[in-house]
Structures are given as structure tokens and as C-alpha cells.
Amino acid sequence: MYRLSNTLIGCLNLAALLASIPIIGAGLWMARNSTSCERFLQTPLLVLGFIVLVISLAGFIGACFHVAWALWVYLVVMLFIIAALMGLTVFGFVVTSQGGGAGVPGRAYREYRLQDYSPWLRKRVQDPDYWRAVRGCILGSKTCATLAAWTPLDYAQRDMSPVQSGCCKPPTACDYNMATTVAQEQDCYKWNNAAELLCYECESCKAGVLEEIRRDWHKMSVLNVVVLVALIALYCVGCCAFRNTQRAESDYPYGVNRMSKIRPRWDYYWWRWWRDRREQLY
């Protein structure tokens, strides 16, 4: 078990150390790009890359070179990561429990309402600075360009992504052919045929973005559960490697020698006195 745990921790952290290099490189490459979508990923990639680099380096040095303090740092940081990931997973499941949209009669796509989502998510997209960046991201991705050539039959039979349903067309209930003025949804008045405007300021567009986030976050939460199990197993192996490293440093194969003092038996001093006297006589 001594060689197995240390070797396993060393190999896994060496692989993580090598994997952190392209992650950091991707973040630095995105720093040179001006598109909004890539700027969203730049900071998380750089932070993730440096965290993985530092943790894996500490784990590799501690396991392979028997440096107990490096393994101790590795285990402490791993414990914080496990706790943070567990909290993030629970939060993700709570946040993504609402939403999902509603079906439209006679249509294959669904439409989404902002009030159906959690207050925390709604607050994010209602922030003007945040929405300006998201809007630029949608424009840069040309998500709505594919719908420009659709016919009325396509709208009736083909499905759309949540962003396309909310941002690239007005709500289906809107009626622009009526001669008399009838009260309609606010999004009906925000619609504009200009390619750079469309329904990007509509509540339905924000709801569509939240639906995409909800789906991705839900998948990520499921993946987080798998990662948590793997991290906990890795943490247990790391604890074994830390204990083995302490044994290697103390030169005791079964742990640190804790017997610093031994109380002599009752006849120890008498025997020592008799031996010294005998040596003096002879």
C-alpha cells in the first residue's frame, strides 16, 4: 500500500500538472480575442489552470519526493475544493429546479417566460452590464442568422433552441396584422426587424438565455456528483500517501516513534550501582 498510494497520487498529479498547461494557454489565447463569448471563458480558464497547476505540483512533489508539508497543503486545498464543489452542486440543483418553458400549440418549439426562473438567475440577466455582454455574445455567434431563410412552414414544423425561440422572433401570440389596437405582451412592442435589434431586449430573450444556462448547469451538476466521488476517493488515497510520507521522514516503518521516555524498572538503579562498584574493585 505504501508504494501504491504514493505512486498513484504522483501519477495522477503529474497528469493534472501537464493538463493545466493547455488550460492556461487557452485562457491566455482568449485574452487576445475580442469576442464577448470568449471573454466570458477567459478568467475562469486562467483561474482553473493556475489552481490545478499549484495543487498538482504540491501533490506530485509531496508524493514522489516524500515532502510531508507539500502533501499537507495538497490535502487541505483538496478538502476546501471538495466542500466548495459540494456546495456548488447543491446550489446548482436548487437553481435549475425551475423553468423549462411551455409548449406552443401547433409548433415544435417551446417558449419561455422570465418569471418562471429562480430569482437569483433573473437578477443576473436583468443587470444591464451583464446583459450587454450576453447580447454581444449572441450577436457574435450569429444564432439568429440561420432563421433568416426559414419559411412559415419551417416555423410551424422545425424546432428551435431556447435562445432562438426567445431572441430571434417575437412571441407567437403577437399579432401585427390587426387593424385595431389590442393590448399585447410587452415583448411584442420590443420586436424590431433589424438584424442587430430583433428581440434582444425582450423578456423572452432573457428567459431563453436562462433556459440554456439552466440546461447546461443541470448537466454540470450531474457531472459534479461524479467528480465529487472521484475527488473523495483521491483524497482518501492522498491521506494514505501523507501517512506513508510521515513514516519515511521519521525512519520508523510503522509510524512516528512516540516513546520518547521509558520509565526504568525498580531494580535498574540497583543493578547499575552494583555493576559500577564491581568495575571499580576489579
mmCIF file with all atom_site columns, C-alpha atoms in Angstrom, residues 131-132 134-145 148 167-169 190-202 205:
data_model
loop_
_atom_site.group_PDB
_atom_site.id
_atom_site.type_symbol
_atom_site.label_atom_id
_atom_site.label_alt_id
_atom_site.label_comp_id
_atom_site.label_asym_id
_atom_site.label_entity_id
_atom_site.label_seq_id
_atom_site.pdbx_PDB_ins_code
_atom_site.Cartn_x
_atom_site.Cartn_y
_atom_site.Cartn_z
_atom_site.occupancy
_atom_site.B_iso_or_equiv
_atom_site.pdbx_formal_charge
_atom_site.auth_seq_id
_atom_site.auth_comp_id
_atom_site.auth_asym_id
_atom_site.auth_atom_id
_atom_site.pdbx_PDB_model_num
ATOM 1  C CA . TRP A 1 131 ? -26.988 41.635 -20.390 1.00 0.00 ? 131 TRP A CA 1
ATOM 2  C CA . ARG A 1 132 ? -24.964 43.912 -22.663 1.00 0.00 ? 132 ARG A CA 1
ATOM 3  C CA . VAL A 1 134 ? -24.581 38.437 -23.230 1.00 0.00 ? 134 VAL A CA 1
ATOM 4  C CA . ARG A 1 135 ? -26.273 40.329 -26.066 1.00 0.00 ? 135 ARG A CA 1
ATOM 5  C CA . GLY A 1 136 ? -22.905 40.877 -27.726 1.00 0.00 ? 136 GLY A CA 1
ATOM 6  C CA . CYS A 1 137 ? -22.181 37.184 -27.334 1.00 0.00 ? 137 CYS A CA 1
ATOM 7  C CA . ILE A 1 138 ? -25.430 36.206 -29.067 1.00 0.00 ? 138 ILE A CA 1
ATOM 8  C CA . LEU A 1 139 ? -24.807 38.668 -31.891 1.00 0.00 ? 139 LEU A CA 1
ATOM 9  C CA . GLY A 1 140 ? -21.269 37.385 -32.345 1.00 0.00 ? 140 GLY A CA 1
ATOM 10 C CA . SER A 1 141 ? -22.418 33.766 -32.521 1.00 0.00 ? 141 SER A CA 1
ATOM 11 C CA . LYS A 1 142 ? -24.903 34.592 -35.349 1.00 0.00 ? 142 LYS A CA 1
ATOM 12 C CA . THR A 1 143 ? -27.504 32.381 -33.690 1.00 0.00 ? 143 THR A CA 1
ATOM 13 C CA . CYS A 1 144 ? -30.379 34.133 -35.437 1.00 0.00 ? 144 CYS A CA 1
ATOM 14 C CA . ALA A 1 145 ? -28.795 34.164 -38.893 1.00 0.00 ? 145 ALA A CA 1
ATOM 15 C CA . ALA A 1 148 ? -33.452 34.326 -41.802 1.00 0.00 ? 148 ALA A CA 1
ATOM 16 C CA . CYS A 1 167 ? -34.338 36.275 -29.199 1.00 0.00 ? 167 CYS A CA 1
ATOM 17 C CA . CYS A 1 168 ? -34.796 35.678 -32.926 1.00 0.00 ? 168 CYS A CA 1
ATOM 18 C CA . LYS A 1 169 ? -38.563 36.121 -33.243 1.00 0.00 ? 169 LYS A CA 1
ATOM 19 C CA . LYS A 1 190 ? -39.921 45.481 -28.362 1.00 0.00 ? 190 LYS A CA 1
ATOM 20 C CA . TRP A 1 191 ? -39.576 43.420 -31.547 1.00 0.00 ? 191 TRP A CA 1
ATOM 21 C CA . ASN A 1 192 ? -37.712 45.004 -34.447 1.00 0.00 ? 192 ASN A CA 1
ATOM 22 C CA . ASN A 1 193 ? -36.939 43.519 -37.866 1.00 0.00 ? 193 ASN A CA 1
ATOM 23 C CA . ALA A 1 194 ? -33.413 44.975 -37.887 1.00 0.00 ? 194 ALA A CA 1
ATOM 24 C CA . ALA A 1 195 ? -30.850 42.159 -37.621 1.00 0.00 ? 195 ALA A CA 1
ATOM 25 C CA . GLU A 1 196 ? -28.945 43.908 -34.832 1.00 0.00 ? 196 GLU A CA 1
ATOM 26 C CA . LEU A 1 197 ? -32.118 44.503 -32.769 1.00 0.00 ? 197 LEU A CA 1
ATOM 27 C CA . LEU A 1 198 ? -34.693 41.696 -33.315 1.00 0.00 ? 198 LEU A CA 1
ATOM 28 C CA . CYS A 1 199 ? -35.965 40.720 -29.851 1.00 0.00 ? 199 CYS A CA 1
ATOM 29 C CA . TYR A 1 200 ? -32.675 41.048 -27.981 1.00 0.00 ? 200 TYR A CA 1
ATOM 30 C CA . GLU A 1 201 ? -34.234 43.372 -25.389 1.00 0.00 ? 201 GLU A CA 1
ATOM 31 C CA . CYS A 1 202 ? -37.288 41.156 -24.886 1.00 0.00 ? 202 CYS A CA 1
ATOM 32 C CA . CYS A 1 205 ? -34.823 36.533 -24.933 1.00 0.00 ? 205 CYS A CA 1
#
